Coordinates of C-alpha atoms in Angstrom, one line a residue:
Chain A
M1 CA 74.8 -74.0 57.7
T2 CA 75.4 -74.5 61.4
A3 CA 75.2 -77.8 63.3
L4 CA 71.9 -78.4 65.0
L5 CA 72.7 -81.7 66.5
E6 CA 75.9 -83.6 67.2
V7 CA 76.5 -87.1 68.7
S8 CA 79.9 -88.6 69.1
D9 CA 81.3 -92.0 70.3
L10 CA 77.7 -93.1 71.1
F11 CA 77.5 -96.5 72.7
K12 CA 74.2 -98.2 73.7
T13 CA 73.9 -101.7 75.2
F14 CA 70.8 -103.5 76.3
G15 CA 70.8 -106.3 79.0
S16 CA 73.7 -107.4 81.0
G17 CA 76.1 -110.2 81.4
E18 CA 75.9 -112.9 78.7
A19 CA 72.6 -111.3 77.5
E20 CA 74.3 -108.0 76.9
T21 CA 73.7 -106.7 73.4
L22 CA 75.7 -103.9 71.8
V23 CA 73.4 -101.9 69.5
L24 CA 75.4 -98.7 69.0
S25 CA 79.2 -98.9 69.1
G26 CA 80.9 -95.5 68.9
L27 CA 78.5 -93.9 66.5
S28 CA 79.2 -90.2 65.5
L29 CA 76.9 -88.0 63.5
T30 CA 76.2 -84.3 62.9
L31 CA 73.0 -82.8 61.5
Q32 CA 73.0 -79.3 60.0
E33 CA 70.1 -76.9 60.4
G34 CA 67.5 -77.3 57.6
E35 CA 68.9 -80.7 56.4
M36 CA 66.6 -83.4 55.2
T37 CA 68.4 -86.6 55.8
A38 CA 67.5 -90.2 55.2
L39 CA 68.7 -92.8 57.7
L40 CA 69.2 -96.1 56.0
G41 CA 70.3 -99.5 57.2
P42 CA 69.1 -103.1 57.6
S43 CA 66.9 -104.3 60.4
G44 CA 68.8 -104.5 63.7
S45 CA 71.4 -102.0 62.5
G46 CA 70.5 -99.6 65.3
K47 CA 68.4 -97.0 63.4
S48 CA 65.5 -97.0 65.8
T49 CA 67.7 -96.9 68.8
L50 CA 69.6 -94.0 67.4
L51 CA 66.3 -92.1 66.7
T52 CA 65.1 -92.8 70.2
I53 CA 68.3 -91.4 71.7
L54 CA 68.3 -88.4 69.4
G55 CA 64.6 -87.8 70.5
T56 CA 65.7 -87.8 74.2
L57 CA 63.4 -90.8 74.9
M58 CA 66.4 -92.8 75.9
K59 CA 69.9 -92.1 77.1
P60 CA 73.0 -93.6 75.6
T61 CA 75.2 -95.9 77.7
S62 CA 78.0 -93.5 76.9
G63 CA 79.0 -90.8 74.5
R64 CA 78.2 -87.3 73.8
H65 CA 74.8 -85.9 72.6
T66 CA 74.2 -82.1 72.1
M67 CA 71.5 -80.2 70.4
L68 CA 71.2 -76.4 70.1
G69 CA 74.3 -76.3 72.3
R70 CA 72.7 -78.2 75.2
D71 CA 74.3 -81.3 76.7
L72 CA 71.4 -83.7 76.7
V73 CA 73.2 -86.6 78.3
A74 CA 73.5 -84.7 81.6
A75 CA 69.9 -83.4 81.6
N76 CA 67.3 -84.9 83.9
D77 CA 63.9 -86.3 82.9
A78 CA 62.0 -83.1 83.5
A79 CA 64.4 -81.0 81.5
L80 CA 64.5 -83.6 78.7
T81 CA 60.6 -83.6 78.6
E82 CA 60.5 -79.9 78.3
F83 CA 63.3 -79.9 75.7
R84 CA 61.5 -82.6 73.7
N85 CA 58.3 -80.7 73.8
L86 CA 59.8 -77.4 72.5
H87 CA 62.5 -78.6 70.0
I88 CA 61.7 -82.1 68.7
G89 CA 58.8 -83.5 66.8
F90 CA 58.1 -87.2 66.2
V91 CA 56.4 -89.1 63.4
F92 CA 56.1 -92.9 64.1
Q93 CA 55.5 -95.7 61.7
F94 CA 52.0 -96.4 63.1
H95 CA 51.0 -92.8 63.5
N96 CA 50.3 -93.3 67.2
L97 CA 47.5 -90.8 67.5
L98 CA 45.4 -90.5 70.6
P99 CA 42.3 -92.5 69.5
D100 CA 39.7 -90.8 71.7
F101 CA 40.6 -87.3 70.4
T102 CA 39.8 -85.5 67.1
A103 CA 42.3 -84.7 64.5
L104 CA 42.7 -81.1 65.7
E105 CA 42.9 -82.2 69.4
N106 CA 45.8 -84.5 68.4
V107 CA 47.6 -81.8 66.6
V108 CA 47.4 -79.2 69.3
F109 CA 48.4 -81.7 72.1
P110 CA 52.1 -80.7 72.3
T111 CA 51.1 -77.0 72.8
A112 CA 48.2 -77.7 75.1
V113 CA 50.1 -79.9 77.4
R114 CA 52.7 -77.1 77.8
E115 CA 50.2 -74.3 78.1
G116 CA 47.8 -76.2 80.4
R117 CA 44.9 -75.6 78.0
E118 CA 44.0 -75.5 74.4
T119 CA 44.5 -71.8 73.6
P120 CA 42.7 -70.1 70.7
A121 CA 46.1 -69.4 69.1
A122 CA 47.0 -73.1 69.3
R123 CA 43.7 -74.1 67.7
I124 CA 44.3 -71.7 64.9
R125 CA 47.8 -73.0 64.3
G126 CA 46.5 -76.6 64.5
R127 CA 43.8 -75.9 62.0
E128 CA 46.2 -74.2 59.6
L129 CA 48.5 -77.3 59.7
L130 CA 45.7 -79.7 59.0
V131 CA 44.5 -77.5 56.1
R132 CA 48.1 -77.6 54.8
M133 CA 48.1 -81.4 55.1
G134 CA 44.9 -81.5 53.0
L135 CA 42.7 -82.4 56.0
G136 CA 40.7 -79.2 56.2
A137 CA 37.5 -81.2 56.0
R138 CA 38.6 -83.6 58.8
V139 CA 39.6 -81.1 61.5
D140 CA 37.0 -82.2 64.0
F141 CA 36.9 -85.8 62.8
P142 CA 37.6 -88.5 65.4
S143 CA 41.1 -89.7 64.7
A144 CA 40.1 -93.3 65.0
K145 CA 37.9 -92.9 61.9
L146 CA 40.6 -91.5 59.6
S147 CA 42.3 -93.6 56.9
G148 CA 45.9 -94.7 57.4
G149 CA 47.3 -92.0 55.1
Q150 CA 45.1 -89.3 56.8
K151 CA 46.3 -90.5 60.3
Q152 CA 49.9 -90.2 59.2
R153 CA 49.4 -86.7 57.9
V154 CA 47.8 -85.7 61.2
A155 CA 50.9 -87.2 62.9
V156 CA 53.1 -85.0 60.7
A157 CA 51.0 -81.9 61.6
R158 CA 51.3 -82.8 65.3
A159 CA 55.1 -83.1 65.0
L160 CA 55.2 -79.6 63.5
M161 CA 52.8 -78.0 66.0
N162 CA 55.5 -76.4 68.3
R163 CA 57.6 -75.4 65.3
P164 CA 60.5 -77.7 66.4
E165 CA 63.9 -77.4 65.0
L166 CA 64.1 -81.2 64.4
V167 CA 61.6 -83.8 63.3
L168 CA 62.5 -87.4 63.7
A169 CA 60.5 -89.8 61.5
D170 CA 60.8 -93.5 62.1
E171 CA 59.5 -95.3 58.9
P172 CA 56.8 -92.7 58.4
T173 CA 55.6 -94.3 55.2
G174 CA 56.2 -97.9 56.2
N175 CA 52.6 -98.6 56.8
L176 CA 51.2 -96.7 53.8
D177 CA 50.4 -97.5 50.2
R178 CA 52.6 -95.9 47.5
V179 CA 50.3 -93.0 46.8
S180 CA 49.8 -92.1 50.5
A181 CA 53.5 -92.5 51.1
M182 CA 54.4 -90.1 48.3
Q183 CA 51.8 -87.6 49.6
V184 CA 53.3 -87.7 53.1
M185 CA 56.9 -87.3 51.7
D186 CA 55.9 -84.4 49.5
L187 CA 54.4 -82.6 52.5
I188 CA 57.6 -83.3 54.5
A189 CA 59.8 -82.0 51.6
E190 CA 57.6 -78.9 51.3
I191 CA 57.8 -78.0 55.0
N192 CA 61.6 -78.6 55.0
R193 CA 61.9 -76.3 52.0
D194 CA 59.5 -73.6 53.2
E195 CA 60.2 -73.5 57.0
G196 CA 63.8 -74.9 57.1
T197 CA 62.8 -77.6 59.6
T198 CA 65.4 -80.3 59.9
F199 CA 64.2 -83.9 59.2
L200 CA 65.9 -87.2 59.9
I201 CA 63.9 -90.0 58.3
S202 CA 64.5 -93.6 59.0
T203 CA 63.5 -95.8 56.1
H204 CA 64.2 -99.0 54.2
D205 CA 62.8 -97.6 51.0
E206 CA 65.4 -96.4 48.5
K207 CA 62.8 -94.3 46.7
I208 CA 61.9 -92.5 49.8
A209 CA 65.6 -92.0 50.7
S210 CA 66.2 -90.6 47.3
L211 CA 63.9 -87.7 48.0
C212 CA 66.3 -86.6 50.8
A213 CA 69.3 -84.4 50.1
R214 CA 71.5 -86.6 52.3
Q215 CA 71.6 -90.2 53.1
I216 CA 73.3 -91.8 56.1
V217 CA 73.8 -95.6 56.3
V218 CA 74.0 -97.3 59.6
G219 CA 75.4 -100.8 60.0
D220 CA 76.7 -102.7 63.1
G221 CA 76.0 -99.7 65.3
Q222 CA 78.1 -97.2 63.4
V223 CA 77.7 -94.8 60.5
T224 CA 79.0 -96.7 57.5
G225 CA 78.2 -94.3 54.7
Chain B
M1 CA 45.6 -78.5 84.9
L2 CA 42.5 -77.6 82.9
Y3 CA 43.9 -79.6 80.0
G4 CA 44.6 -82.6 82.3
L5 CA 41.0 -82.4 83.5
K6 CA 39.8 -82.4 79.9
I7 CA 41.8 -85.5 79.1
A8 CA 40.6 -87.3 82.3
I9 CA 37.0 -86.5 81.4
R10 CA 37.6 -87.7 77.8
Y11 CA 39.1 -91.0 79.0
L12 CA 36.1 -91.6 81.3
T13 CA 33.5 -90.7 78.6
A14 CA 35.4 -92.7 75.9
S15 CA 34.6 -96.0 77.8
K16 CA 31.1 -95.2 78.8
A17 CA 30.0 -98.7 79.8
Q18 CA 33.2 -99.3 81.8
T19 CA 32.9 -96.0 83.6
A20 CA 29.2 -96.5 84.3
L21 CA 30.0 -99.9 85.9
L22 CA 32.8 -98.3 87.9
V23 CA 30.6 -95.5 89.1
L24 CA 27.8 -97.9 89.9
G25 CA 30.2 -100.0 92.0
V26 CA 31.2 -96.9 93.9
A27 CA 27.6 -95.8 94.3
V28 CA 26.6 -99.2 95.7
G29 CA 29.4 -98.9 98.3
V30 CA 28.2 -95.4 99.2
F31 CA 24.6 -96.6 99.3
I32 CA 25.6 -99.3 101.8
F33 CA 27.6 -96.7 103.8
I34 CA 24.6 -94.4 104.0
F35 CA 22.1 -97.2 104.7
M36 CA 24.2 -98.5 107.6
S37 CA 24.6 -94.9 108.9
A38 CA 20.9 -94.4 108.9
L39 CA 20.2 -97.8 110.4
I40 CA 22.8 -97.7 113.1
G41 CA 21.9 -94.1 113.9
G42 CA 18.2 -94.7 113.8
L43 CA 18.5 -97.8 115.9
A44 CA 20.4 -95.9 118.6
E45 CA 17.8 -93.1 118.4
F46 CA 15.0 -95.7 118.7
I47 CA 16.6 -97.4 121.7
L48 CA 17.3 -94.1 123.4
S49 CA 13.8 -92.8 122.8
R50 CA 12.4 -96.0 124.2
T51 CA 14.6 -96.1 127.2
V52 CA 15.4 -92.5 128.2
G53 CA 13.1 -90.5 126.0
D54 CA 10.5 -90.2 128.7
I55 CA 12.8 -89.7 131.6
S56 CA 14.5 -86.6 132.9
H57 CA 17.8 -86.0 131.1
I58 CA 19.1 -84.0 134.1
T59 CA 17.8 -84.3 137.6
I60 CA 18.4 -82.0 140.5
E61 CA 17.4 -83.4 143.8
A62 CA 17.6 -82.0 147.3
E63 CA 20.5 -83.3 149.3
D64 CA 19.8 -84.5 152.8
P65 CA 21.8 -82.5 155.2
D66 CA 24.5 -84.4 157.1
P67 CA 23.2 -85.8 160.4
A68 CA 23.9 -83.4 163.2
V69 CA 26.6 -84.7 165.7
L70 CA 27.7 -83.8 169.2
V71 CA 31.4 -84.0 169.5
N72 CA 33.5 -83.4 172.7
G73 CA 36.8 -81.6 172.9
D74 CA 38.8 -84.8 172.0
G75 CA 36.8 -85.3 168.8
L76 CA 34.8 -88.1 170.2
V77 CA 31.2 -88.3 168.8
L78 CA 28.8 -88.3 171.8
A79 CA 25.5 -88.2 170.0
V80 CA 24.0 -88.3 166.4
I81 CA 20.6 -87.1 165.3
E82 CA 19.4 -89.8 163.0
R83 CA 17.7 -88.9 159.7
G84 CA 14.0 -89.0 159.7
R85 CA 12.2 -91.8 158.0
T86 CA 10.4 -89.5 155.6
R87 CA 12.0 -87.2 153.1
T88 CA 12.5 -83.8 154.4
A89 CA 15.1 -82.4 152.1
T90 CA 13.8 -79.7 149.8
L91 CA 15.0 -77.3 147.2
S92 CA 13.6 -74.3 149.0
D93 CA 15.0 -71.8 146.5
A94 CA 13.8 -73.7 143.4
A95 CA 11.8 -70.7 142.2
T96 CA 15.0 -68.7 142.0
Y97 CA 16.8 -71.3 139.9
L98 CA 14.1 -72.2 137.5
P99 CA 14.5 -69.1 135.2
L100 CA 18.3 -69.6 135.2
I101 CA 17.9 -73.2 134.2
E102 CA 15.3 -72.5 131.6
N103 CA 17.8 -70.1 129.8
V104 CA 20.6 -72.7 129.6
P105 CA 21.1 -73.5 125.9
G106 CA 19.7 -76.9 125.0
V107 CA 17.1 -77.0 127.8
V108 CA 13.6 -77.5 126.3
A109 CA 11.6 -78.1 129.5
V110 CA 12.0 -77.7 133.3
S111 CA 9.6 -79.5 135.7
P112 CA 9.7 -78.6 139.4
Q113 CA 8.3 -81.6 141.3
I114 CA 7.4 -82.8 144.7
G115 CA 7.8 -86.6 145.1
G116 CA 7.1 -89.0 147.8
A117 CA 5.4 -92.3 148.8
G118 CA 1.7 -92.8 149.6
F119 CA -1.2 -95.2 149.9
L120 CA -4.2 -95.2 147.6
T121 CA -7.4 -96.4 149.1
R122 CA -10.5 -97.3 147.3
G123 CA -13.1 -99.0 149.5
A124 CA -11.3 -101.9 151.1
Q125 CA -8.5 -102.0 148.5
V126 CA -5.2 -100.3 149.3
A127 CA -2.2 -99.9 147.0
Q128 CA 1.2 -98.4 147.7
V129 CA 2.1 -95.8 145.2
S130 CA 4.7 -93.3 144.2
V131 CA 3.2 -89.8 144.3
T132 CA 4.5 -87.0 142.0
G133 CA 3.3 -83.5 142.2
L134 CA 3.6 -81.6 138.9
E135 CA 3.1 -78.0 138.0
P136 CA -0.3 -77.6 136.3
G137 CA 0.3 -76.8 132.6
R138 CA 3.7 -78.7 132.6
E139 CA 2.3 -82.2 133.1
S140 CA 3.9 -83.5 129.9
A141 CA 7.1 -81.6 130.2
I142 CA 9.2 -84.8 131.0
L143 CA 6.9 -87.9 130.7
N144 CA 4.6 -87.4 127.7
L145 CA 1.5 -88.0 129.7
R146 CA -0.7 -86.4 127.1
G147 CA 0.5 -88.9 124.5
Y148 CA -0.2 -91.9 126.7
M149 CA -3.7 -90.9 127.9
V150 CA -6.3 -93.6 127.2
E151 CA -9.1 -92.0 129.2
G152 CA -9.7 -88.4 130.4
S153 CA -7.1 -85.7 130.4
E154 CA -3.6 -85.2 131.8
R155 CA -4.6 -81.8 133.1
L156 CA -4.0 -81.6 136.9
G157 CA -6.0 -79.4 139.1
S158 CA -7.2 -79.1 142.6
G159 CA -8.5 -82.5 143.8
I160 CA -7.5 -84.3 140.6
V161 CA -5.3 -87.4 140.3
V162 CA -4.1 -89.1 137.1
L163 CA -3.0 -92.7 137.3
G164 CA -2.0 -95.7 135.2
E165 CA -4.3 -98.2 133.6
T166 CA -2.9 -101.2 135.5
L167 CA -3.4 -99.4 138.8
A168 CA -6.9 -98.4 137.8
D169 CA -7.7 -102.0 136.9
D170 CA -6.3 -103.3 140.2
L171 CA -8.5 -100.9 142.2
S172 CA -11.4 -101.2 139.7
L173 CA -11.3 -97.4 139.2
R174 CA -13.0 -95.5 136.4
L175 CA -12.8 -92.0 135.2
G176 CA -14.6 -89.5 137.6
Q177 CA -14.5 -91.9 140.6
T178 CA -13.0 -90.8 143.9
L179 CA -10.3 -92.3 146.0
R180 CA -8.3 -91.4 149.1
L181 CA -4.6 -90.7 148.9
Q182 CA -2.6 -90.8 152.1
S183 CA 1.0 -89.6 152.0
S184 CA 3.9 -91.0 154.0
T185 CA 3.7 -87.9 156.3
G186 CA 0.2 -89.0 157.3
A187 CA -1.7 -86.2 155.5
S188 CA -4.5 -87.4 153.2
A189 CA -6.8 -86.1 150.4
I190 CA -9.9 -87.2 148.6
L191 CA -9.2 -87.0 144.9
T192 CA -11.1 -87.6 141.7
V193 CA -9.7 -89.6 138.8
G194 CA -9.2 -87.1 136.0
G195 CA -7.3 -89.3 133.6
I196 CA -5.9 -92.8 133.0
Y197 CA -2.7 -93.4 131.0
D198 CA -0.9 -96.4 129.6
T199 CA 2.8 -95.9 129.0
G200 CA 3.7 -99.5 128.5
N201 CA 6.1 -99.3 131.5
G202 CA 4.7 -101.6 134.2
L203 CA 6.2 -99.6 137.1
I204 CA 4.7 -96.3 136.0
D205 CA 1.4 -97.8 135.0
G206 CA 1.0 -99.9 138.1
S207 CA 2.3 -97.8 141.0
S208 CA 2.6 -94.1 140.0
V209 CA 0.1 -91.4 140.4
Y210 CA 0.3 -87.7 139.5
V211 CA -1.3 -84.8 141.3
S212 CA -0.9 -81.1 141.1
L213 CA 2.0 -79.3 142.8
P214 CA -0.4 -77.6 145.4
T215 CA -2.0 -80.9 146.2
A216 CA 1.4 -82.5 146.7
R217 CA 2.4 -79.5 149.0
A218 CA -0.5 -80.3 151.2
L219 CA 0.1 -84.0 151.2
F220 CA 3.8 -83.8 152.0
A221 CA 3.6 -80.6 154.2
L222 CA 5.9 -78.6 152.0
P223 CA 4.6 -75.0 152.0
Q224 CA 7.4 -73.9 149.7
G225 CA 10.2 -75.4 147.5
V226 CA 10.2 -78.7 145.7
T227 CA 12.0 -82.0 146.2
R228 CA 13.4 -82.3 142.7
I229 CA 13.7 -80.5 139.4
E230 CA 13.6 -82.5 136.2
I231 CA 15.1 -81.1 133.0
K232 CA 14.6 -82.2 129.4
L233 CA 17.1 -81.4 126.7
S234 CA 16.8 -81.1 123.0
D235 CA 19.9 -83.3 122.6
L236 CA 20.1 -86.0 125.3
N237 CA 23.7 -86.7 124.3
A238 CA 24.6 -83.2 125.7
A239 CA 23.4 -84.2 129.2
D240 CA 26.8 -84.5 130.7
A241 CA 28.0 -81.1 129.5
T242 CA 24.7 -79.3 130.3
A243 CA 24.6 -80.9 133.8
L244 CA 28.0 -79.4 134.5
R245 CA 26.9 -76.0 133.2
I246 CA 23.8 -76.1 135.4
A247 CA 25.7 -77.2 138.4
S248 CA 28.2 -74.3 138.0
L249 CA 25.4 -71.8 137.5
T250 CA 23.2 -72.9 140.4
G251 CA 25.6 -74.7 142.7
L252 CA 23.1 -77.6 142.8
D253 CA 23.9 -81.2 142.3
A254 CA 22.7 -81.7 138.7
V255 CA 22.9 -85.4 137.7
P256 CA 22.8 -86.4 134.0
W257 CA 20.8 -89.4 132.8
T258 CA 24.1 -91.1 131.8
D259 CA 25.0 -91.5 135.5
G260 CA 24.0 -95.1 136.2
A261 CA 23.3 -95.9 132.5
E262 CA 26.8 -97.3 131.8
Q263 CA 25.5 -100.6 130.4
L264 CA 23.2 -98.8 128.0
M265 CA 26.0 -96.6 126.8
E266 CA 28.3 -99.6 126.4
A267 CA 25.6 -101.3 124.3
L268 CA 25.2 -98.2 122.1
D269 CA 29.0 -97.9 121.8
A270 CA 29.2 -101.5 120.7
Q271 CA 26.5 -100.9 118.2
A272 CA 28.3 -97.8 116.9
Q273 CA 31.5 -99.8 116.6
T274 CA 29.8 -102.4 114.5
G275 CA 28.5 -99.6 112.3
Y276 CA 32.1 -98.2 111.9
F277 CA 33.4 -101.6 110.8
L278 CA 30.6 -102.1 108.2
K279 CA 31.2 -98.6 106.8
T280 CA 34.9 -99.1 106.8
F281 CA 34.5 -102.3 104.8
A282 CA 32.2 -100.5 102.3
L283 CA 34.9 -97.8 101.9
I284 CA 37.6 -100.5 101.4
T285 CA 35.5 -102.1 98.7
I286 CA 35.2 -98.7 97.0
V287 CA 39.0 -98.1 97.1
I288 CA 39.8 -101.6 95.8
G289 CA 37.2 -101.3 93.0
V290 CA 38.5 -97.9 91.9
A291 CA 42.2 -98.9 92.1
S292 CA 41.7 -102.1 90.1
A293 CA 39.6 -100.4 87.4
L294 CA 42.2 -97.6 87.0
L295 CA 45.1 -100.1 87.0
L296 CA 43.3 -101.9 84.2
S297 CA 42.8 -98.5 82.4
T298 CA 46.5 -97.7 82.9
Y299 CA 47.5 -100.9 81.3
R300 CA 45.1 -100.5 78.4
R301 CA 46.3 -97.0 77.8
R302 CA 50.0 -97.6 78.1
P303 CA 50.7 -96.8 74.4
E304 CA 48.8 -93.5 74.7
I305 CA 50.7 -92.6 77.8
G306 CA 53.9 -93.3 75.9
I307 CA 52.8 -91.0 73.1
M308 CA 51.9 -88.3 75.6
R309 CA 55.3 -88.6 77.3
A310 CA 57.0 -88.5 73.9
M311 CA 55.1 -85.3 73.0
G312 CA 56.3 -83.5 76.1
A313 CA 53.8 -84.5 78.8
G314 CA 55.6 -84.7 82.2
R315 CA 55.2 -87.4 84.8
G316 CA 53.2 -84.9 86.9
F317 CA 50.7 -84.4 84.1
V318 CA 50.2 -88.1 83.7
I319 CA 49.6 -88.5 87.5
F320 CA 47.2 -85.6 87.4
V321 CA 45.1 -87.2 84.6
F322 CA 44.7 -90.5 86.4
V323 CA 44.2 -89.1 89.9
T324 CA 41.6 -86.7 88.4
Q325 CA 39.8 -89.8 86.9
G326 CA 39.8 -91.4 90.3
A327 CA 38.4 -88.2 91.9
L328 CA 35.7 -87.8 89.3
V329 CA 34.7 -91.5 89.7
G330 CA 34.6 -91.0 93.4
L331 CA 32.5 -87.8 93.1
L332 CA 30.1 -89.2 90.6
G333 CA 29.7 -92.5 92.5
G334 CA 29.5 -90.7 95.8
V335 CA 26.8 -88.3 94.7
S336 CA 24.8 -91.1 92.9
G337 CA 25.1 -93.4 95.9
A338 CA 24.1 -90.6 98.3
A339 CA 21.1 -89.8 96.1
L340 CA 20.1 -93.5 95.9
G341 CA 20.5 -93.9 99.6
Y342 CA 18.3 -90.8 100.3
L343 CA 15.6 -92.1 97.9
A344 CA 15.7 -95.5 99.5
L345 CA 15.3 -94.1 103.0
L346 CA 12.4 -91.8 102.0
P347 CA 9.7 -94.5 102.5
F348 CA 10.8 -95.2 106.1
P349 CA 8.9 -93.4 108.9
S350 CA 10.6 -90.3 110.3
R351 CA 12.5 -90.6 113.6
D352 CA 9.5 -89.2 115.5
A353 CA 7.2 -91.9 114.1
F354 CA 9.2 -95.1 114.6
E355 CA 6.9 -98.0 115.2
P356 CA 7.7 -101.4 116.7
G357 CA 8.2 -104.0 113.9
T358 CA 9.7 -101.6 111.4
L359 CA 13.3 -100.8 110.7
P360 CA 14.1 -97.7 112.6
M361 CA 15.9 -95.9 109.7
D362 CA 16.7 -92.3 110.4
I363 CA 17.1 -90.5 107.1
T364 CA 18.7 -87.5 108.9
Q365 CA 21.6 -89.7 110.0
G366 CA 22.6 -90.9 106.5
S367 CA 26.0 -89.0 106.8
Y368 CA 25.6 -88.0 103.1
G369 CA 28.3 -85.3 103.1
L370 CA 30.7 -87.5 105.0
A371 CA 30.0 -90.4 102.6
I372 CA 30.7 -88.3 99.6
T373 CA 33.8 -86.7 101.1
L374 CA 35.3 -90.1 102.2
T375 CA 34.5 -91.6 98.9
V376 CA 36.3 -88.9 96.9
I377 CA 39.3 -89.1 99.3
G378 CA 39.3 -92.9 99.0
A379 CA 39.0 -92.8 95.2
I380 CA 41.9 -90.3 95.0
L381 CA 44.0 -92.4 97.3
A382 CA 43.1 -95.5 95.2
S383 CA 44.1 -93.8 92.0
I384 CA 47.6 -92.8 93.2
L385 CA 49.0 -96.3 92.7
P386 CA 47.7 -96.6 89.1
A387 CA 48.7 -93.0 88.4
R388 CA 52.3 -93.6 89.6
S389 CA 52.4 -96.7 87.6
A390 CA 51.2 -94.7 84.5
A391 CA 53.8 -92.0 85.1
R392 CA 56.6 -94.6 85.2
V393 CA 55.6 -96.0 81.7
D394 CA 58.7 -96.0 79.5
P395 CA 57.6 -94.2 76.3
V396 CA 59.9 -96.3 74.1
T397 CA 58.5 -99.6 75.3
A398 CA 54.9 -98.3 75.3
I399 CA 55.0 -96.8 71.8
G400 CA 56.5 -100.1 70.6
Q401 CA 53.6 -102.1 72.0

């Protein structure tokens, strides 16, 4: 396996002066292509901040961050936006779908925003993903009317739309009941196995973490295990 | 950009009531803009038609030749031949110029005239009058005599005089009665009253009479030429430019109606300025309304903007979505307001049928295209601030909300 992503000596502070808070303190981490990794750690350990930086939504205060051989610390906002669109998918705890759009429209968004329109090819791909997520009957359903589990599966389909190398999932099952949570995790495991997509899943749930081949524990802003 | 348009439309249609209210607000602003344009324009039209509608828009008058002087070798004036008491200046070559003037663009009527002073005698009663000789068949070319006739006809022929109702009352004259008209040159003619008019203008109704051009030639001893040429234009606002054109074509001194009408023009300008202020305030209201509504929308949609940014939407895309919303609101409100304005103006009489006591609204001066264009531009400008604010949304903070 080759390294997909690498961060080293990552520091992140918020605020300044007496209010300055150190969240990441020299964290180093490497993710291999096709890995399915759980990110564990107590609240406030820096998991979400790490995911945000890895997702190029935020820059570290200092340190090195590369993915697919590109230095993402030096890249500007436009370059990061394009990189994020092409290579990184997100699944959030609260699904974060666009409420005024249908399930299919939500799924094809990452492609449509790049292409400037919803191409027929994108709609076919989006429909296939929704069918794979068990939502074939909900393709044109308004996303606001879907159940919590269905919304999260739409969010997973959206994250996979552009065939990204890396999917970052922040507590993807944290807002779901046990049955829905296991359905979502089964889907993630299936995609990881079939398509070789790399997953980094932040979770508090040991059972969810046990489904991942690798576990990383973060504490006090560093990888501790 | 097509996708940005789709999202903008979806956002507008997702909150139908809010969008409808916003469009209504813009439409009301546009309605006021159009109403004010029609009122101010109509009022100016009404004032002009009442003040200068029946007068010559361009007048060419014969210039008196400079008095002849006898000068000695040292430049000392020894003798001056004074001007005669009666008008002798004539446009002797008027017949040559008339076809030229008639072909000037914007000229709708040309009336060669002979004018002078005279005395009207009916029995023992005498009245001093202003005599105008008009070409038969062109009696209503400048002053709409036909429209003002209360008795008889405006048609002028040999031995016919047409006079005002006030003058007829003063001299106890009736249609078909005869009178004697003596000109300032001493010539006189016995004429029959062929028509009586009432223009509402005391000067014209009380001391003006009209005869045919041949009758006037005899009265004022002018075998050829005329004393003035009056010209009417389709657009009286073009009088200055057309007068210059006629002057350069003919070499004659063509005087537009605006010469000597500075006070009227100032009053109309002041009225137009008032209209501009009111219309500007209407536009400012539109801009503030659109900006505040879109700012509210931006705030409400911050989490969605954050998601879009996280999914790879650039700042330019976000700006486009919100500016397009502003443009669409401006377009919808502009067209609706223009349609409302047009419908509201329909019941008012047309500009040719303005009556005293009614609002002189001119439906043709509603500035519909201008109102829509300015509204769309205003709405786009108003949406730039909210759009920039949306583009600056931090995805991390927004998604966490």
